[in-house]
Amino acid sequence: MKKWVPFLKSDPVVAVVRLQGIIASGARGGLNHTGLAPMLDRAFRKGKPKAVALIINSPGGSPVQSALIGAHIRRLATKHKLPVHAFVEDVAASGGYWLACAADDITIDDSSVVGSIGVISSSFGFHELMTRQGIERRVHTAGKDKSMLDPFRPERAEDIERLKSLQSQIHQSFIDHVTARRGDKLSSDKDLFTGEIWVGQKAVDVGLVDGIGHLEDKMQSTYGEKVKFAHYGQRRSLAQRLGLASLDAVVGAVEDRALWARYGL
C-alpha cells in the first residue's frame, strides 16, 4: 500500500540473490555468467532496493566464470550505487570466495568454510592399464603441445612445467582480486594464498571475512527492523524440474560431488 501513496515512506527493501552450486560454464546446472546475468540485473534494478545481499554456498569451479560473475556484480553495484553484502552458508571456497569478494563486506556462520585461494588441476593416467591390456594408442598432431597431459600416455616433465606456469598465472589473478577487494583487512602475519581454508572466527581473525552473523539480523541492524527482502534464485530447466538427467549431467554430478567433498560436505 505504501508504495502507491506518495507521502508514505516505504519500508526499505534488500534484494537477496542466492548463489548456490558449482561454478561452471555450460548446462550443468551450476553458476555461470550467462545464466546469472539476467537475475542479477533484476535484483539490482527492480523495486529500487537499498542494497543487494548475496547468499553464497559454493565450493568453487571455473576461474573465468568466477571472474565474469564477480565483475558483473561490481559493475551493477557501481551503476546503481548500491552496497553489496555477502553471507556465506556452508562454504565459499576457491571460486566461491572470489564471488564473496565481489561484496563490500562478508559475513559467515561460526561453521562456514572460506578461503582455498589457489588453483588445482586433476586427472588420471591410464597408460599402464592400456599396456597390460595390449592396447596401442595412436595420436598424430600438428604442433608438439597439442596432446599435452594426455591421460593415455606417461606424464612428461615439460607438460607438468607448462601446466604449473599456467596455474601460476591464474593463481596470481586470484591473489590480485582478493587483495584489491579486501585490502588492509587482510592479515600481514600469515600467507593467505596457499590454498588453505579457514572456518568461522579464524577467517575473521585473518581478515578474509568481516564477521560472524546471519542475513536477517545484520540487515535489520543496518537498514532497520522494518526491512523487507526480495528473493532471487536461479531458474531450473524443464528437464531439471522433471528430474530428468542426461549421461553428461550424471558425470557432471559425480565431479561436482567430489568438489563439495573436499570441504567435508
PDB file of C-alpha atoms in Angstrom:
ATOM      1  CA  MET A   1       0.000   0.000   0.000  1.00  0.00           C
ATOM      2  CA  LYS A   2       2.783   2.408   0.969  1.00  0.00           C
ATOM      3  CA  LYS A   3       4.439   2.417  -2.438  1.00  0.00           C
ATOM      4  CA  TRP A   4       1.222   3.639  -4.077  1.00  0.00           C
ATOM      5  CA  VAL A   5       0.811   6.579  -1.682  1.00  0.00           C
ATOM      6  CA  PRO A   6       3.405   9.316  -2.404  1.00  0.00           C
ATOM      7  CA  PHE A   7       3.564  10.832   1.102  1.00  0.00           C
ATOM      8  CA  LEU A   8       4.002   7.493   2.906  1.00  0.00           C
ATOM      9  CA  LYS A   9       7.565   6.306   3.293  1.00  0.00           C
ATOM     10  CA  SER A  10       8.104   2.774   2.019  1.00  0.00           C
ATOM     11  CA  ASP A  11       9.932   0.186   4.069  1.00  0.00           C
ATOM     12  CA  PRO A  12      13.495  -0.414   2.856  1.00  0.00           C
ATOM     13  CA  VAL A  13      13.996  -3.416   0.582  1.00  0.00           C
ATOM     14  CA  VAL A  14      17.094  -5.598   0.287  1.00  0.00           C
ATOM     15  CA  ALA A  15      17.378  -7.793  -2.802  1.00  0.00           C
ATOM     16  CA  VAL A  16      18.618 -11.264  -1.819  1.00  0.00           C
ATOM     17  CA  VAL A  17      20.423 -13.263  -4.507  1.00  0.00           C
ATOM     18  CA  ARG A  18      21.213 -16.929  -3.908  1.00  0.00           C
ATOM     19  CA  LEU A  19      24.443 -18.183  -5.489  1.00  0.00           C
ATOM     20  CA  GLN A  20      24.353 -21.920  -4.875  1.00  0.00           C
ATOM     21  CA  GLY A  21      26.418 -24.651  -6.508  1.00  0.00           C
ATOM     22  CA  ILE A  22      29.470 -25.367  -8.610  1.00  0.00           C
ATOM     23  CA  ILE A  23      30.790 -22.558 -10.815  1.00  0.00           C
ATOM     24  CA  ALA A  24      30.931 -23.929 -14.360  1.00  0.00           C
ATOM     25  CA  SER A  25      30.132 -22.915 -17.911  1.00  0.00           C
ATOM     26  CA  GLY A  26      27.598 -24.878 -19.944  1.00  0.00           C
ATOM     27  CA  ALA A  27      24.406 -26.586 -18.862  1.00  0.00           C
ATOM     28  CA  ARG A  28      25.497 -28.438 -15.727  1.00  0.00           C
ATOM     29  CA  GLY A  29      23.041 -26.517 -13.580  1.00  0.00           C
ATOM     30  CA  GLY A  30      25.725 -24.617 -11.668  1.00  0.00           C
ATOM     31  CA  LEU A  31      26.678 -20.962 -11.544  1.00  0.00           C
ATOM     32  CA  ASN A  32      27.774 -19.247 -14.743  1.00  0.00           C
ATOM     33  CA  HIS A  33      27.709 -15.713 -16.061  1.00  0.00           C
ATOM     34  CA  THR A  34      25.221 -16.325 -18.872  1.00  0.00           C
ATOM     35  CA  GLY A  35      22.671 -17.858 -16.530  1.00  0.00           C
ATOM     36  CA  LEU A  36      23.122 -15.388 -13.672  1.00  0.00           C
ATOM     37  CA  ALA A  37      23.385 -12.051 -15.519  1.00  0.00           C
ATOM     38  CA  PRO A  38      19.615 -11.526 -16.091  1.00  0.00           C
ATOM     39  CA  MET A  39      18.814 -12.425 -12.483  1.00  0.00           C
ATOM     40  CA  LEU A  40      21.494 -10.079 -11.149  1.00  0.00           C
ATOM     41  CA  ASP A  41      20.234  -7.280 -13.397  1.00  0.00           C
ATOM     42  CA  ARG A  42      16.712  -7.664 -11.984  1.00  0.00           C
ATOM     43  CA  ALA A  43      17.934  -7.820  -8.396  1.00  0.00           C
ATOM     44  CA  PHE A  44      19.856  -4.534  -8.643  1.00  0.00           C
ATOM     45  CA  ARG A  45      17.127  -2.723 -10.575  1.00  0.00           C
ATOM     46  CA  LYS A  46      13.677  -3.990  -9.598  1.00  0.00           C
ATOM     47  CA  GLY A  47      11.888  -2.211  -6.750  1.00  0.00           C
ATOM     48  CA  LYS A  48      14.736   0.241  -6.083  1.00  0.00           C
ATOM     49  CA  PRO A  49      16.416  -1.793  -3.319  1.00  0.00           C
ATOM     50  CA  LYS A  50      18.560  -0.199  -0.626  1.00  0.00           C
ATOM     51  CA  ALA A  51      21.175  -2.931  -1.007  1.00  0.00           C
ATOM     52  CA  VAL A  52      21.858  -6.343  -2.500  1.00  0.00           C
ATOM     53  CA  ALA A  53      22.696  -9.354  -0.347  1.00  0.00           C
ATOM     54  CA  LEU A  54      24.454 -12.379  -1.831  1.00  0.00           C
ATOM     55  CA  ILE A  55      23.821 -15.730  -0.155  1.00  0.00           C
ATOM     56  CA  ILE A  56      26.786 -17.853  -1.221  1.00  0.00           C
ATOM     57  CA  ASN A  57      27.175 -21.606  -0.939  1.00  0.00           C
ATOM     58  CA  SER A  58      29.790 -22.748  -3.444  1.00  0.00           C
ATOM     59  CA  PRO A  59      32.988 -24.839  -3.364  1.00  0.00           C
ATOM     60  CA  GLY A  60      34.230 -23.059  -6.484  1.00  0.00           C
ATOM     61  CA  GLY A  61      34.885 -24.171 -10.036  1.00  0.00           C
ATOM     62  CA  SER A  62      35.775 -22.235 -13.180  1.00  0.00           C
ATOM     63  CA  PRO A  63      38.111 -19.264 -12.531  1.00  0.00           C
ATOM     64  CA  VAL A  64      36.890 -17.490 -15.675  1.00  0.00           C
ATOM     65  CA  GLN A  65      33.202 -17.798 -14.763  1.00  0.00           C
ATOM     66  CA  SER A  66      34.030 -16.648 -11.223  1.00  0.00           C
ATOM     67  CA  ALA A  67      35.725 -13.549 -12.625  1.00  0.00           C
ATOM     68  CA  LEU A  68      32.871 -12.808 -15.061  1.00  0.00           C
ATOM     69  CA  ILE A  69      30.196 -13.090 -12.367  1.00  0.00           C
ATOM     70  CA  GLY A  70      32.197 -11.056  -9.856  1.00  0.00           C
ATOM     71  CA  ALA A  71      32.892  -8.311 -12.404  1.00  0.00           C
ATOM     72  CA  HIS A  72      29.201  -8.178 -13.354  1.00  0.00           C
ATOM     73  CA  ILE A  73      28.243  -7.702  -9.700  1.00  0.00           C
ATOM     74  CA  ARG A  74      30.727  -4.865  -9.317  1.00  0.00           C
ATOM     75  CA  ARG A  75      29.521  -3.114 -12.498  1.00  0.00           C
ATOM     76  CA  LEU A  76      25.923  -3.235 -11.273  1.00  0.00           C
ATOM     77  CA  ALA A  77      26.908  -2.026  -7.797  1.00  0.00           C
ATOM     78  CA  THR A  78      28.700   0.962  -9.321  1.00  0.00           C
ATOM     79  CA  LYS A  79      25.953   1.714 -11.824  1.00  0.00           C
ATOM     80  CA  HIS A  80      23.129   1.637  -9.259  1.00  0.00           C
ATOM     81  CA  LYS A  81      25.259   2.956  -6.368  1.00  0.00           C
ATOM     82  CA  LEU A  82      24.198   0.110  -4.097  1.00  0.00           C
ATOM     83  CA  PRO A  83      26.116  -1.589  -1.285  1.00  0.00           C
ATOM     84  CA  VAL A  84      26.592  -5.349  -1.667  1.00  0.00           C
ATOM     85  CA  HIS A  85      26.721  -7.703   1.325  1.00  0.00           C
ATOM     86  CA  ALA A  86      27.829 -11.355   1.158  1.00  0.00           C
ATOM     87  CA  PHE A  87      26.551 -14.056   3.528  1.00  0.00           C
ATOM     88  CA  VAL A  88      28.269 -17.448   3.427  1.00  0.00           C
ATOM     89  CA  GLU A  89      26.363 -20.612   4.285  1.00  0.00           C
ATOM     90  CA  ASP A  90      28.334 -23.911   4.275  1.00  0.00           C
ATOM     91  CA  VAL A  91      31.242 -22.872   2.089  1.00  0.00           C
ATOM     92  CA  ALA A  92      32.650 -20.087  -0.077  1.00  0.00           C
ATOM     93  CA  ALA A  93      35.916 -21.607  -1.201  1.00  0.00           C
ATOM     94  CA  SER A  94      38.101 -21.042  -4.243  1.00  0.00           C
ATOM     95  CA  GLY A  95      35.780 -19.503  -6.875  1.00  0.00           C
ATOM     96  CA  GLY A  96      33.055 -19.259  -4.238  1.00  0.00           C
ATOM     97  CA  TYR A  97      35.308 -16.981  -2.202  1.00  0.00           C
ATOM     98  CA  TRP A  98      36.054 -14.987  -5.377  1.00  0.00           C
ATOM     99  CA  LEU A  99      32.296 -14.271  -5.580  1.00  0.00           C
ATOM    100  CA  ALA A 100      32.175 -13.304  -1.905  1.00  0.00           C
ATOM    101  CA  CYS A 101      34.939 -10.763  -2.514  1.00  0.00           C
ATOM    102  CA  ALA A 102      32.682  -9.014  -5.031  1.00  0.00           C
ATOM    103  CA  ALA A 103      30.720  -7.770  -1.996  1.00  0.00           C
ATOM    104  CA  ASP A 104      31.638  -4.799   0.175  1.00  0.00           C
ATOM    105  CA  ASP A 105      31.605  -6.955   3.309  1.00  0.00           C
ATOM    106  CA  ILE A 106      31.449 -10.683   4.050  1.00  0.00           C
ATOM    107  CA  THR A 107      29.583 -12.307   6.934  1.00  0.00           C
ATOM    108  CA  ILE A 108      29.786 -16.000   7.759  1.00  0.00           C
ATOM    109  CA  ASP A 109      28.447 -18.560  10.212  1.00  0.00           C
ATOM    110  CA  ASP A 110      30.621 -19.987  13.001  1.00  0.00           C
ATOM    111  CA  SER A 111      30.989 -23.168  10.938  1.00  0.00           C
ATOM    112  CA  SER A 112      31.318 -21.686   7.434  1.00  0.00           C
ATOM    113  CA  VAL A 113      34.377 -22.677   5.386  1.00  0.00           C
ATOM    114  CA  VAL A 114      36.140 -19.982   3.338  1.00  0.00           C
ATOM    115  CA  GLY A 115      39.417 -19.495   1.502  1.00  0.00           C
ATOM    116  CA  SER A 116      41.153 -22.086  -0.690  1.00  0.00           C
ATOM    117  CA  ILE A 117      42.809 -19.291  -2.668  1.00  0.00           C
ATOM    118  CA  GLY A 118      44.659 -21.443  -5.149  1.00  0.00           C
ATOM    119  CA  VAL A 119      44.378 -23.369  -8.419  1.00  0.00           C
ATOM    120  CA  ILE A 120      44.016 -27.112  -8.866  1.00  0.00           C
ATOM    121  CA  SER A 121      44.073 -29.461 -11.838  1.00  0.00           C
ATOM    122  CA  SER A 122      43.434 -33.198 -11.567  1.00  0.00           C
ATOM    123  CA  SER A 123      43.134 -36.147 -13.896  1.00  0.00           C
ATOM    124  CA  PHE A 124      44.031 -39.846 -14.254  1.00  0.00           C
ATOM    125  CA  GLY A 125      46.728 -41.833 -16.020  1.00  0.00           C
ATOM    126  CA  PHE A 126      45.764 -44.952 -17.949  1.00  0.00           C
ATOM    127  CA  HIS A 127      48.944 -45.804 -19.874  1.00  0.00           C
ATOM    128  CA  GLU A 128      49.957 -48.792 -17.704  1.00  0.00           C
ATOM    129  CA  LEU A 129      46.464 -50.269 -17.870  1.00  0.00           C
ATOM    130  CA  MET A 130      46.489 -49.932 -21.645  1.00  0.00           C
ATOM    131  CA  THR A 131      49.877 -51.646 -21.844  1.00  0.00           C
ATOM    132  CA  ARG A 132      48.662 -54.584 -19.766  1.00  0.00           C
ATOM    133  CA  GLN A 133      45.597 -54.920 -21.965  1.00  0.00           C
ATOM    134  CA  GLY A 134      47.637 -54.769 -25.156  1.00  0.00           C
ATOM    135  CA  ILE A 135      46.014 -51.534 -26.322  1.00  0.00           C
ATOM    136  CA  GLU A 136      48.058 -49.259 -28.560  1.00  0.00           C
ATOM    137  CA  ARG A 137      47.282 -45.530 -28.577  1.00  0.00           C
ATOM    138  CA  ARG A 138      47.808 -43.675 -31.835  1.00  0.00           C
ATOM    139  CA  VAL A 139      47.867 -39.873 -31.762  1.00  0.00           C
ATOM    140  CA  HIS A 140      49.012 -37.605 -34.581  1.00  0.00           C
ATOM    141  CA  THR A 141      49.286 -33.849 -34.048  1.00  0.00           C
ATOM    142  CA  ALA A 142      50.425 -30.742 -35.862  1.00  0.00           C
ATOM    143  CA  GLY A 143      52.079 -28.871 -33.018  1.00  0.00           C
ATOM    144  CA  LYS A 144      54.079 -30.744 -30.380  1.00  0.00           C
ATOM    145  CA  ASP A 145      51.999 -29.487 -27.443  1.00  0.00           C
ATOM    146  CA  LYS A 146      48.537 -30.378 -28.816  1.00  0.00           C
ATOM    147  CA  SER A 147      48.490 -33.584 -26.778  1.00  0.00           C
ATOM    148  CA  MET A 148      49.748 -32.034 -23.545  1.00  0.00           C
ATOM    149  CA  LEU A 149      48.741 -34.036 -20.441  1.00  0.00           C
ATOM    150  CA  ASP A 150      47.206 -36.839 -22.484  1.00  0.00           C
ATOM    151  CA  PRO A 151      45.995 -39.289 -19.786  1.00  0.00           C
ATOM    152  CA  PHE A 152      46.717 -42.266 -22.061  1.00  0.00           C
ATOM    153  CA  ARG A 153      50.489 -41.778 -22.063  1.00  0.00           C
ATOM    154  CA  PRO A 154      53.127 -41.269 -19.351  1.00  0.00           C
ATOM    155  CA  GLU A 155      53.445 -37.764 -17.937  1.00  0.00           C
ATOM    156  CA  ARG A 156      56.135 -35.591 -19.462  1.00  0.00           C
ATOM    157  CA  ALA A 157      58.195 -33.218 -17.320  1.00  0.00           C
ATOM    158  CA  GLU A 158      57.707 -30.398 -19.830  1.00  0.00           C
ATOM    159  CA  ASP A 159      53.914 -30.838 -19.693  1.00  0.00           C
ATOM    160  CA  ILE A 160      53.907 -30.517 -15.912  1.00  0.00           C
ATOM    161  CA  GLU A 161      56.155 -27.456 -16.064  1.00  0.00           C
ATOM    162  CA  ARG A 162      53.857 -25.775 -18.574  1.00  0.00           C
ATOM    163  CA  LEU A 163      50.738 -26.620 -16.529  1.00  0.00           C
ATOM    164  CA  LYS A 164      52.291 -25.138 -13.384  1.00  0.00           C
ATOM    165  CA  SER A 165      53.135 -21.986 -15.329  1.00  0.00           C
ATOM    166  CA  LEU A 166      49.504 -21.652 -16.435  1.00  0.00           C
ATOM    167  CA  GLN A 167      48.270 -22.317 -12.905  1.00  0.00           C
ATOM    168  CA  SER A 168      50.634 -19.671 -11.542  1.00  0.00           C
ATOM    169  CA  GLN A 169      49.133 -17.038 -13.839  1.00  0.00           C
ATOM    170  CA  ILE A 170      45.578 -17.901 -12.768  1.00  0.00           C
ATOM    171  CA  HIS A 171      46.634 -18.002  -9.112  1.00  0.00           C
ATOM    172  CA  GLN A 172      48.131 -14.518  -9.381  1.00  0.00           C
ATOM    173  CA  SER A 173      44.870 -13.191 -10.846  1.00  0.00           C
ATOM    174  CA  PHE A 174      43.037 -14.665  -7.839  1.00  0.00           C
ATOM    175  CA  ILE A 175      45.527 -13.080  -5.421  1.00  0.00           C
ATOM    176  CA  ASP A 176      45.205  -9.702  -7.158  1.00  0.00           C
ATOM    177  CA  HIS A 177      41.396  -9.851  -6.939  1.00  0.00           C
ATOM    178  CA  VAL A 178      41.350 -10.715  -3.229  1.00  0.00           C
ATOM    179  CA  THR A 179      43.997  -8.109  -2.429  1.00  0.00           C
ATOM    180  CA  ALA A 180      42.154  -5.413  -4.372  1.00  0.00           C
ATOM    181  CA  ARG A 181      38.827  -6.159  -2.697  1.00  0.00           C
ATOM    182  CA  ARG A 182      39.971  -6.895   0.882  1.00  0.00           C
ATOM    183  CA  GLY A 183      42.953  -4.513   1.029  1.00  0.00           C
ATOM    184  CA  ASP A 184      44.209  -3.636   4.505  1.00  0.00           C
ATOM    185  CA  LYS A 185      41.705  -6.016   6.105  1.00  0.00           C
ATOM    186  CA  LEU A 186      43.967  -8.960   5.219  1.00  0.00           C
ATOM    187  CA  SER A 187      46.397 -10.186   7.857  1.00  0.00           C
ATOM    188  CA  SER A 188      50.043  -9.494   7.124  1.00  0.00           C
ATOM    189  CA  ASP A 189      51.177 -12.170   9.575  1.00  0.00           C
ATOM    190  CA  LYS A 190      50.072 -15.169   7.536  1.00  0.00           C
ATOM    191  CA  ASP A 191      50.297 -16.284   3.916  1.00  0.00           C
ATOM    192  CA  LEU A 192      46.645 -16.481   2.925  1.00  0.00           C
ATOM    193  CA  PHE A 193      47.241 -17.602  -0.644  1.00  0.00           C
ATOM    194  CA  THR A 194      48.483 -21.175  -0.199  1.00  0.00           C
ATOM    195  CA  GLY A 195      45.104 -22.810  -0.801  1.00  0.00           C
ATOM    196  CA  GLU A 196      44.454 -23.228   2.934  1.00  0.00           C
ATOM    197  CA  ILE A 197      40.901 -22.945   4.260  1.00  0.00           C
ATOM    198  CA  TRP A 198      39.585 -21.244   7.396  1.00  0.00           C
ATOM    199  CA  VAL A 199      36.449 -21.778   9.478  1.00  0.00           C
ATOM    200  CA  GLY A 200      34.354 -19.240  11.374  1.00  0.00           C
ATOM    201  CA  GLN A 201      36.204 -16.885  13.703  1.00  0.00           C
ATOM    202  CA  LYS A 202      39.597 -17.962  12.325  1.00  0.00           C
ATOM    203  CA  ALA A 203      38.560 -16.496   8.959  1.00  0.00           C
ATOM    204  CA  VAL A 204      37.632 -13.239  10.698  1.00  0.00           C
ATOM    205  CA  ASP A 205      40.985 -13.157  12.511  1.00  0.00           C
ATOM    206  CA  VAL A 206      42.996 -13.328   9.257  1.00  0.00           C
ATOM    207  CA  GLY A 207      40.809 -10.742   7.521  1.00  0.00           C
ATOM    208  CA  LEU A 208      39.227 -12.959   4.867  1.00  0.00           C
ATOM    209  CA  VAL A 209      35.772 -12.021   6.195  1.00  0.00           C
ATOM    210  CA  ASP A 210      34.332  -9.252   8.339  1.00  0.00           C
ATOM    211  CA  GLY A 211      32.292 -11.008  10.976  1.00  0.00           C
ATOM    212  CA  ILE A 212      30.030 -13.757  12.245  1.00  0.00           C
ATOM    213  CA  GLY A 213      26.299 -13.373  11.734  1.00  0.00           C
ATOM    214  CA  HIS A 214      23.261 -14.059   9.599  1.00  0.00           C
ATOM    215  CA  LEU A 215      21.282 -12.277   6.908  1.00  0.00           C
ATOM    216  CA  GLU A 216      18.157 -11.069   8.714  1.00  0.00           C
ATOM    217  CA  ASP A 217      19.874  -9.884  11.895  1.00  0.00           C
ATOM    218  CA  LYS A 218      22.585  -7.970  10.054  1.00  0.00           C
ATOM    219  CA  MET A 219      20.218  -6.397   7.539  1.00  0.00           C
ATOM    220  CA  GLN A 220      17.825  -5.323  10.291  1.00  0.00           C
ATOM    221  CA  SER A 221      20.643  -3.758  12.292  1.00  0.00           C
ATOM    222  CA  THR A 222      21.861  -1.970   9.142  1.00  0.00           C
ATOM    223  CA  TYR A 223      18.612  -0.908   7.456  1.00  0.00           C
ATOM    224  CA  GLY A 224      16.093  -1.027  10.290  1.00  0.00           C
ATOM    225  CA  GLU A 225      13.745  -3.614  11.737  1.00  0.00           C
ATOM    226  CA  LYS A 226      11.152  -2.982   9.014  1.00  0.00           C
ATOM    227  CA  VAL A 227      13.466  -4.005   6.197  1.00  0.00           C
ATOM    228  CA  LYS A 228      11.848  -6.251   3.567  1.00  0.00           C
ATOM    229  CA  PHE A 229      13.533  -8.918   1.456  1.00  0.00           C
ATOM    230  CA  ALA A 230      13.051  -9.612  -2.245  1.00  0.00           C
ATOM    231  CA  HIS A 231      14.462 -13.045  -3.083  1.00  0.00           C
ATOM    232  CA  TYR A 232      16.007 -14.028  -6.416  1.00  0.00           C
ATOM    233  CA  GLY A 233      17.137 -17.504  -7.404  1.00  0.00           C
ATOM    234  CA  GLN A 234      18.280 -19.405 -10.468  1.00  0.00           C
ATOM    235  CA  ARG A 235      15.646 -20.822 -12.755  1.00  0.00           C
ATOM    236  CA  ARG A 236      15.882 -24.558 -13.333  1.00  0.00           C
ATOM    237  CA  SER A 237      15.381 -26.055 -16.767  1.00  0.00           C
ATOM    238  CA  LEU A 238      12.300 -28.157 -17.552  1.00  0.00           C
ATOM    239  CA  ALA A 239      14.427 -31.319 -17.509  1.00  0.00           C
ATOM    240  CA  GLN A 240      15.769 -30.438 -14.061  1.00  0.00           C
ATOM    241  CA  ARG A 241      12.274 -29.746 -12.724  1.00  0.00           C
ATOM    242  CA  LEU A 242      11.083 -33.113 -14.028  1.00  0.00           C
ATOM    243  CA  GLY A 243      14.071 -34.905 -12.550  1.00  0.00           C
ATOM    244  CA  LEU A 244      15.463 -35.937 -15.933  1.00  0.00           C
ATOM    245  CA  ALA A 245      19.225 -36.232 -16.384  1.00  0.00           C
ATOM    246  CA  SER A 246      21.470 -36.915 -19.376  1.00  0.00           C
ATOM    247  CA  LEU A 247      24.602 -39.053 -19.142  1.00  0.00           C
ATOM    248  CA  ASP A 248      26.673 -35.875 -19.288  1.00  0.00           C
ATOM    249  CA  ALA A 249      24.696 -34.467 -16.367  1.00  0.00           C
ATOM    250  CA  VAL A 250      25.255 -37.645 -14.343  1.00  0.00           C
ATOM    251  CA  VAL A 251      29.020 -37.492 -14.932  1.00  0.00           C
ATOM    252  CA  GLY A 252      28.965 -33.803 -14.044  1.00  0.00           C
ATOM    253  CA  ALA A 253      27.105 -34.591 -10.820  1.00  0.00           C
ATOM    254  CA  VAL A 254      29.827 -37.044  -9.804  1.00  0.00           C
ATOM    255  CA  GLU A 255      32.509 -34.416 -10.459  1.00  0.00           C
ATOM    256  CA  ASP A 256      30.507 -31.836  -8.521  1.00  0.00           C
ATOM    257  CA  ARG A 257      30.104 -34.217  -5.583  1.00  0.00           C
ATOM    258  CA  ALA A 258      33.879 -34.676  -5.452  1.00  0.00           C
ATOM    259  CA  LEU A 259      34.389 -30.901  -5.358  1.00  0.00           C
ATOM    260  CA  TRP A 260      31.959 -30.479  -2.434  1.00  0.00           C
ATOM    261  CA  ALA A 261      33.629 -33.415  -0.647  1.00  0.00           C
ATOM    262  CA  ARG A 262      36.929 -31.510  -0.412  1.00  0.00           C
ATOM    263  CA  TYR A 263      35.311 -29.417   2.314  1.00  0.00           C
ATOM    264  CA  GLY A 264      33.591 -32.271   4.139  1.00  0.00           C
ATOM    265  CA  LEU A 265      30.186 -31.507   2.623  1.00  0.00           C
TER     266      LEU A 265
END
